[in-house]
Coordinates of C-alpha atoms in Angstrom, one line a residue:
Chain A
M1 CA -0.3 0.1 -0.1
R2 CA 2.8 2.3 0.9
E3 CA 4.6 1.9 -2.5
A4 CA 1.3 2.7 -4.6
Y5 CA 0.3 5.9 -2.9
H6 CA 4.0 7.0 -3.6
V7 CA 3.5 6.2 -7.5
E8 CA -0.3 7.9 -6.9
L9 CA 1.6 11.1 -5.2
E10 CA 3.9 11.4 -7.8
Q11 CA 1.5 11.0 -10.3
L12 CA -0.7 14.3 -8.6
A13 CA 2.7 15.5 -8.4
D14 CA 3.3 16.1 -11.8
H15 CA 0.0 17.0 -12.3
L16 CA 0.4 19.4 -10.4
A17 CA 2.7 20.6 -12.1
A18 CA 1.2 20.3 -15.2
M19 CA -1.0 23.0 -14.4
S20 CA 1.8 25.3 -13.0
V21 CA 2.5 25.6 -16.1
Q22 CA -0.9 25.5 -18.2
V23 CA -1.6 28.9 -15.6
A24 CA 2.4 30.4 -16.2
D25 CA 1.8 30.2 -20.1
A26 CA -2.1 31.6 -19.2
M27 CA -0.2 34.6 -17.7
E28 CA 1.8 35.4 -19.7
R29 CA 0.1 34.8 -23.3
A30 CA -3.1 37.8 -21.2
T31 CA 0.3 40.1 -20.7
R32 CA 1.2 40.2 -24.1
A33 CA -2.8 40.6 -25.6
L34 CA -2.8 43.5 -23.0
L35 CA 0.2 44.9 -23.8
E36 CA 0.6 44.2 -27.0
V37 CA -3.5 44.7 -28.1
D38 CA -3.7 41.1 -29.4
L39 CA -7.0 40.2 -29.3
G40 CA -6.1 37.0 -30.8
L41 CA -3.8 36.3 -27.9
A42 CA -6.9 37.6 -25.7
E43 CA -9.0 35.0 -26.9
Q44 CA -6.8 31.8 -26.4
V45 CA -7.0 32.4 -22.8
I46 CA -10.4 33.0 -22.7
S47 CA -11.5 29.7 -24.8
D48 CA -7.9 27.9 -22.4
D49 CA -9.6 28.6 -19.8
A50 CA -11.9 25.9 -19.6
K51 CA -9.1 23.6 -19.5
V52 CA -7.4 24.7 -16.3
D53 CA -10.6 23.9 -14.6
D54 CA -10.4 20.6 -15.6
A55 CA -7.3 20.1 -14.8
R56 CA -8.2 21.4 -11.3
A57 CA -11.8 19.1 -11.7
Q58 CA -8.9 15.7 -12.5
C59 CA -6.7 16.6 -9.1
E60 CA -9.5 17.6 -6.9
E61 CA -10.6 13.7 -8.2
Q62 CA -7.4 12.0 -8.2
A63 CA -6.7 13.5 -4.9
Y64 CA -9.7 12.1 -3.8
A65 CA -9.2 8.5 -4.7
L66 CA -5.6 8.7 -3.5
L67 CA -7.7 9.9 -0.5
A68 CA -11.2 7.3 -0.4
L69 CA -8.3 3.6 -1.3
Q70 CA -4.9 4.8 1.1
A71 CA -6.5 6.0 4.1
P72 CA -3.3 7.7 4.6
V73 CA -2.9 10.1 7.6
A74 CA -0.7 12.8 9.7
T75 CA 2.0 13.8 6.9
D76 CA 0.6 11.9 4.3
L77 CA -2.6 13.2 5.2
R78 CA -1.5 16.5 4.7
T79 CA 0.8 16.2 1.7
V80 CA -2.6 14.8 -0.3
L81 CA -4.4 17.8 1.2
A82 CA -2.1 20.4 0.6
A83 CA -2.1 19.0 -3.6
I84 CA -6.2 20.0 -3.2
H85 CA -5.5 23.5 -2.3
A86 CA -3.0 23.4 -4.5
A87 CA -5.3 23.4 -7.3
E88 CA -8.0 24.8 -5.6
S89 CA -5.4 28.2 -5.6
L90 CA -4.3 26.9 -9.4
E91 CA -7.1 27.5 -11.0
R92 CA -7.8 31.1 -9.2
M93 CA -4.4 32.2 -11.2
G94 CA -6.3 30.7 -14.4
D95 CA -9.1 33.0 -13.9
L96 CA -7.3 36.3 -12.5
A97 CA -5.1 35.0 -16.2
L98 CA -8.2 35.3 -18.2
H99 CA -10.0 38.3 -16.3
V100 CA -7.1 40.6 -18.1
A101 CA -7.4 38.7 -21.2
K102 CA -11.2 39.6 -21.1
A103 CA -10.0 43.5 -19.7
A104 CA -7.8 43.5 -22.8
R105 CA -10.7 42.4 -25.0
R106 CA -13.8 44.2 -24.0
R107 CA -11.6 47.8 -24.5
H108 CA -10.1 46.6 -27.5
P109 CA -8.9 47.5 -30.3
E110 CA -8.0 50.5 -27.5
P111 CA -4.9 49.9 -25.7
V112 CA -6.3 49.4 -21.4
L113 CA -3.4 50.4 -20.1
P114 CA -1.6 54.0 -21.6
D115 CA 1.6 53.8 -21.9
A116 CA 3.1 55.5 -18.4
V117 CA 1.8 52.4 -16.5
R118 CA 2.6 50.1 -19.3
P119 CA 6.1 48.7 -18.0
Y120 CA 4.3 48.1 -14.9
F121 CA 3.1 45.8 -16.5
A122 CA 4.9 44.5 -17.6
E123 CA 7.0 44.4 -14.7
M124 CA 4.4 41.8 -12.6
G125 CA 3.3 40.2 -15.6
E126 CA 7.2 38.6 -15.6
V127 CA 7.2 37.7 -12.0
A128 CA 3.6 36.6 -11.8
V129 CA 4.8 34.1 -14.9
K130 CA 8.3 33.0 -12.9
L131 CA 6.9 32.7 -10.0
A132 CA 4.3 30.2 -11.7
R133 CA 7.0 28.7 -14.2
Q134 CA 8.6 28.4 -10.9
T135 CA 6.5 25.9 -9.4
E136 CA 7.3 23.8 -11.8
Q137 CA 10.1 23.7 -11.0
V138 CA 10.5 23.2 -7.3
I139 CA 8.2 19.9 -8.6
K140 CA 10.1 18.3 -11.4
S141 CA 13.8 19.6 -9.1
K142 CA 12.7 18.9 -5.7
D143 CA 14.9 21.5 -4.7
V144 CA 13.7 23.0 -2.4
E145 CA 16.0 25.7 -2.1
A146 CA 14.8 27.2 -5.5
A147 CA 11.9 27.9 -4.4
K148 CA 12.8 29.7 -1.7
T149 CA 13.4 32.5 -3.9
L150 CA 9.6 32.9 -4.2
E151 CA 8.9 35.1 -0.9
S152 CA 11.4 37.8 -2.9
D153 CA 9.9 37.9 -5.9
D154 CA 6.6 38.3 -4.8
D155 CA 7.8 40.9 -2.7
Q156 CA 8.8 42.6 -6.2
V157 CA 4.9 41.7 -7.2
D158 CA 3.0 44.1 -3.9
D159 CA 6.1 47.1 -4.3
I160 CA 5.2 47.1 -8.3
H161 CA 1.8 47.8 -7.3
R162 CA 1.7 49.8 -4.6
H163 CA 3.9 52.3 -6.9
L164 CA 1.0 51.4 -9.1
F165 CA -0.7 53.1 -6.9
T166 CA 0.8 56.2 -5.9
V167 CA 1.3 57.0 -10.1
I168 CA -2.5 56.8 -10.6
M169 CA -3.6 58.5 -6.9
D170 CA -1.0 62.0 -8.2
R171 CA -2.8 64.7 -9.2
E172 CA -0.7 64.5 -12.8
W173 CA -2.8 61.7 -14.0
P174 CA -4.5 62.7 -17.3
H175 CA -6.1 59.1 -18.8
G176 CA -8.9 59.9 -17.0
V177 CA -11.0 57.9 -14.2
A178 CA -11.9 55.1 -16.3
A179 CA -7.9 54.6 -16.9
A180 CA -7.4 54.5 -13.6
V181 CA -10.2 52.0 -12.9
D182 CA -9.4 49.0 -15.3
V183 CA -5.6 50.5 -14.1
T184 CA -6.9 49.7 -10.2
L185 CA -7.9 46.0 -11.0
L186 CA -5.6 45.2 -13.3
G187 CA -2.8 45.7 -11.2
R188 CA -5.2 43.6 -8.1
F189 CA -5.5 40.3 -10.4
Y190 CA -1.0 40.5 -10.5
E191 CA -1.4 41.1 -7.1
R192 CA -3.3 38.3 -6.1
Y193 CA -2.3 35.9 -9.1
A194 CA 1.4 36.1 -7.8
D195 CA -0.1 35.5 -4.0
H196 CA -1.7 32.5 -4.9
A197 CA 1.2 31.3 -7.0
V198 CA 3.8 31.9 -3.4
S199 CA 1.2 29.3 -2.1
V200 CA 0.8 27.0 -4.6
A201 CA 4.7 26.9 -4.3
K202 CA 4.8 26.6 -1.1
R203 CA 2.0 24.0 -0.7
M204 CA 4.5 22.2 -3.4
I205 CA 7.4 22.1 -1.1
F206 CA 5.0 19.9 1.1
V207 CA 3.5 18.1 -1.1
V208 CA 7.2 16.5 -2.7
T209 CA 8.9 17.0 1.1
G210 CA 6.5 16.2 3.4
K211 CA 7.4 19.5 6.0
M212 CA 6.0 23.1 5.4
P213 CA 8.1 27.3 4.6
G214 CA 6.5 29.1 6.8
Y215 CA 2.9 30.8 5.6
G216 CA 4.1 34.1 4.3
S217 CA 1.5 37.2 4.2
D218 CA -2.0 37.6 2.8
D219 CA -2.4 40.4 0.4
D220 CA -1.3 43.7 1.4
I221 CA -4.4 45.3 0.6
Chain B
M1 CA -16.7 4.4 13.6
R2 CA -20.3 5.7 12.4
E3 CA -21.3 7.3 15.1
A4 CA -18.5 8.8 16.1
Y5 CA -18.4 10.1 12.4
H6 CA -21.7 12.0 12.5
V7 CA -20.6 13.2 16.0
E8 CA -17.5 15.2 14.9
L9 CA -19.1 15.5 11.2
E10 CA -22.0 17.8 13.4
Q11 CA -19.3 18.6 15.8
L12 CA -17.3 20.4 12.6
A13 CA -20.2 22.1 11.3
D14 CA -21.2 23.4 14.4
H15 CA -17.8 25.8 13.7
L16 CA -18.7 26.5 10.7
A17 CA -21.4 28.0 11.4
A18 CA -20.0 29.9 13.7
M19 CA -17.8 31.4 11.8
S20 CA -19.5 31.9 9.0
V21 CA -21.2 34.6 12.1
Q22 CA -18.3 36.6 13.2
V23 CA -17.4 36.8 8.7
A24 CA -20.7 38.4 8.9
D25 CA -20.2 40.4 12.1
A26 CA -17.1 41.6 10.5
M27 CA -18.4 42.4 7.4
E28 CA -21.0 44.2 9.0
R29 CA -19.0 46.3 10.6
A30 CA -17.1 47.6 8.2
T31 CA -19.5 48.8 5.9
R32 CA -20.2 50.5 9.2
A33 CA -17.3 51.3 10.0
L34 CA -17.4 52.3 6.1
L35 CA -20.7 54.5 5.6
E36 CA -20.2 56.0 9.4
V37 CA -17.1 57.4 9.7
D38 CA -16.4 54.9 12.4
L39 CA -12.8 54.7 13.0
G40 CA -13.3 52.7 15.9
L41 CA -15.6 50.1 14.5
A42 CA -12.4 50.1 11.7
E43 CA -10.3 48.9 14.7
Q44 CA -12.4 45.7 16.1
V45 CA -12.7 44.2 11.8
I46 CA -9.0 45.2 12.4
S47 CA -8.7 43.7 15.6
D48 CA -10.6 40.7 15.0
D49 CA -9.5 39.1 12.4
A50 CA -7.2 36.8 13.8
K51 CA -10.3 35.8 15.1
V52 CA -11.0 34.5 11.7
D53 CA -7.9 32.4 10.9
D54 CA -7.8 30.8 14.7
A55 CA -11.2 29.3 13.7
R56 CA -10.2 28.3 10.3
A57 CA -7.3 26.9 12.4
Q58 CA -9.1 24.5 14.6
C59 CA -12.1 23.5 11.9
E60 CA -8.6 22.0 9.4
E61 CA -7.7 20.4 12.0
Q62 CA -10.7 18.9 13.3
A63 CA -11.2 18.2 9.7
Y64 CA -7.7 16.1 9.2
A65 CA -8.7 14.9 12.2
L66 CA -12.1 13.0 10.6
L67 CA -10.2 11.9 8.3
A68 CA -7.1 10.4 9.8
L69 CA -9.5 8.8 12.4
Q70 CA -12.4 7.4 10.3
A71 CA -10.8 7.3 6.8
P72 CA -14.8 8.6 5.3
V73 CA -15.0 7.3 1.7
A74 CA -17.6 8.2 -1.1
T75 CA -20.0 10.9 -0.1
D76 CA -18.7 11.3 3.5
L77 CA -14.9 11.2 2.4
R78 CA -16.6 14.1 0.4
T79 CA -17.9 16.1 3.0
V80 CA -15.2 16.7 5.0
L81 CA -13.6 18.0 2.3
A82 CA -16.3 20.7 1.0
A83 CA -16.1 21.8 5.2
I84 CA -12.2 21.8 4.6
H85 CA -12.6 24.1 1.7
A86 CA -15.6 26.3 3.6
A87 CA -13.7 27.2 6.5
E88 CA -11.1 28.0 3.4
S89 CA -13.5 30.8 1.8
L90 CA -15.4 31.4 5.3
E91 CA -10.9 32.4 6.1
R92 CA -10.7 34.5 2.2
M93 CA -14.7 36.6 3.7
G94 CA -13.3 37.9 7.4
D95 CA -10.0 38.7 5.0
L96 CA -12.2 41.0 2.4
A97 CA -14.2 42.5 5.9
L98 CA -11.3 43.1 6.9
H99 CA -10.2 45.0 4.1
V100 CA -13.3 47.0 4.0
A101 CA -12.4 48.4 7.5
K102 CA -9.2 49.2 6.7
A103 CA -9.6 51.7 3.7
A104 CA -12.4 52.6 6.1
R105 CA -9.3 53.5 8.8
R106 CA -6.7 55.0 5.4
R107 CA -9.1 58.0 5.0
H108 CA -10.0 58.6 8.2
P109 CA -10.9 61.2 9.9
E110 CA -12.6 61.2 5.3
P111 CA -15.3 59.4 4.2
V112 CA -13.9 56.9 1.4
L113 CA -17.3 57.4 -0.3
P114 CA -19.2 59.9 -1.8
D115 CA -21.9 60.4 -0.8
A116 CA -22.5 59.8 -4.2
V117 CA -22.6 56.3 -4.1
R118 CA -23.0 55.0 -0.4
P119 CA -26.1 53.4 -1.3
Y120 CA -25.4 51.4 -3.6
F121 CA -22.0 49.4 -0.5
A122 CA -25.1 50.1 1.4
E123 CA -27.1 47.9 -0.2
M124 CA -24.1 45.3 -1.2
G125 CA -23.1 45.3 2.3
E126 CA -26.8 44.9 3.1
V127 CA -26.7 41.4 0.5
A128 CA -23.5 40.6 1.3
V129 CA -24.3 40.3 5.3
K130 CA -27.8 38.1 4.7
L131 CA -25.6 36.0 2.9
A132 CA -23.0 35.0 5.2
R133 CA -26.6 34.8 7.5
Q134 CA -27.7 32.3 5.8
T135 CA -25.0 29.9 5.2
E136 CA -25.6 29.6 8.7
Q137 CA -29.2 29.0 9.2
V138 CA -28.5 26.0 6.8
I139 CA -26.4 24.9 9.2
K140 CA -29.2 25.2 11.6
S141 CA -32.1 23.9 10.3
K142 CA -30.5 22.3 7.9
D143 CA -33.1 23.3 5.5
V144 CA -32.0 23.3 2.0
E145 CA -34.6 25.1 0.4
A146 CA -33.8 28.2 2.3
A147 CA -30.0 28.5 0.7
K148 CA -31.9 28.4 -2.7
T149 CA -33.0 31.4 -2.9
L150 CA -29.0 32.5 -2.2
E151 CA -28.0 32.6 -5.9
S152 CA -30.9 35.1 -5.9
D153 CA -29.1 37.9 -4.2
D154 CA -25.7 36.8 -4.8
D155 CA -27.0 38.3 -8.1
Q156 CA -28.1 41.2 -7.0
V157 CA -25.0 42.2 -5.3
D158 CA -23.3 41.1 -9.0
D159 CA -25.3 43.2 -10.3
I160 CA -25.7 46.4 -7.7
H161 CA -21.9 45.9 -8.6
R162 CA -21.9 46.0 -12.4
H163 CA -24.2 49.1 -12.0
L164 CA -21.3 50.1 -9.4
F165 CA -19.4 50.6 -13.0
T166 CA -21.0 52.4 -14.5
V167 CA -21.5 55.3 -12.1
I168 CA -17.9 55.3 -11.9
M169 CA -16.7 55.2 -15.5
D170 CA -19.7 58.1 -16.3
R171 CA -17.9 61.5 -17.6
E172 CA -20.1 63.6 -15.0
W173 CA -18.2 61.4 -12.6
P174 CA -16.8 64.5 -10.3
H175 CA -14.6 62.1 -7.2
G176 CA -11.8 62.6 -8.5
V177 CA -9.3 59.3 -9.7
A178 CA -8.2 58.3 -5.9
A179 CA -11.9 58.2 -5.2
A180 CA -12.6 56.7 -8.1
V181 CA -9.8 53.7 -7.0
D182 CA -11.1 52.9 -3.1
V183 CA -14.6 52.6 -5.0
T184 CA -13.1 50.3 -8.4
L185 CA -11.5 48.5 -5.2
L186 CA -14.0 48.5 -2.7
G187 CA -16.8 47.6 -4.6
R188 CA -14.0 44.8 -6.1
F189 CA -14.0 43.1 -1.8
Y190 CA -18.0 42.5 -1.3
E191 CA -18.7 41.5 -5.4
R192 CA -15.8 38.5 -3.8
Y193 CA -17.1 37.8 -0.2
A194 CA -20.9 37.3 -2.3
D195 CA -19.1 35.0 -4.2
H196 CA -17.2 32.9 -1.5
A197 CA -20.6 33.5 0.0
V198 CA -22.7 31.5 -2.2
S199 CA -19.8 29.2 -2.3
V200 CA -19.7 28.2 1.1
A201 CA -23.3 28.1 1.6
K202 CA -23.7 25.5 -1.0
R203 CA -21.1 23.6 0.3
M204 CA -23.1 23.4 3.6
I205 CA -25.3 22.0 1.9
F206 CA -23.0 19.5 0.9
V207 CA -21.8 18.9 4.2
V208 CA -25.3 18.7 5.9
T209 CA -27.1 16.8 3.1
G210 CA -24.5 15.5 1.2
K211 CA -25.0 16.4 -1.6
M212 CA -24.0 19.3 -4.2
P213 CA -26.3 22.0 -5.9
G214 CA -24.8 22.8 -9.0
Y215 CA -22.1 25.4 -9.5
G216 CA -22.7 29.0 -9.9
S217 CA -20.1 30.9 -11.6
D218 CA -17.7 33.0 -10.2
D219 CA -16.9 36.3 -10.7
D220 CA -18.2 38.5 -13.6
I221 CA -15.3 40.7 -14.3

């Protein structure tokens, strides 16, 4: 039974790694759709989101089967539950990428972002996608050290996000209220995505090693 | 074993009901803090949030113990997992009430909301709190019919939320960009809170009856 458990847990981890790639790709494309005003890419992210939802359902079924058939206890039980939580966060990350893509589509052919804030989103997007890809690496390499850079990367997103607010709130903001509202919501989507990515990566460390690193702070607003 | 399982599941449901009350109270107070520019109430919500986090940890421990000691399968297993998900959503609802309270505190003694949008938040707050209180009722009464009104109430929050955007986006919006940003984020907090409340209520129906109603849509942005 112990061996079957570990084989099944490894398969579950593989599926979660694949989900990490899916949501990293989704956010990468959504960010390009946003920055390059690319309707085709936005549409692709929107139609691909159902696959992320399916992947989550599959991971959950697999975890349920593992619980029902192996009845793990102690650390093994927590590991499977960590996987269920990770799948939930990954699906949510997919939703957030979807929101970015929908914003790009809603304003098309106009750009959503005023030029002045494009660099902030380019950077937040890059770091957010990197975080999602790191979770995949943590699983493949089982290299927990690699995962420790995650929190400092997340701090970077929080810093940009905070700075973005000072830019919008500046009395000189010349782009009007509608643009400010779009930028506010988009900033929040990236911040939440990065936050979920950190939480997923930590749970992945647990799935891979059976040890949970400390919880980071929740979103900072 | 079956009897022990049901006693423990009932206790877990009681704790989740208590958590529903906690987060309903938190959002009720946060909304009053926002509308009445009441710093004391805002501070109370902020300091009480740790109790919601503790309650979630306790629910999770209880669910883990139930899984480890009773090794439930089939519907029983799904019921316990639904409880774990519900506890996570309830904690998140507490966080969202906390965000509203922090917004009220951040602008104090200035009101966060321009007078023109106060009625929208009064109504969103009322419906959101009602949703959280309904989840408690579902558990206490085991009355699934009562739970069916939840989705139409959530639609009401979505309608107000959408309308709020048209108000902010109106070219005549005279309150400036900073107020628009605050109102945008606050609107989103209520919308997410209501969405989580519906998801919790549905999971509660599952915990109480062992049958899951259909999933509603995710947030609409």
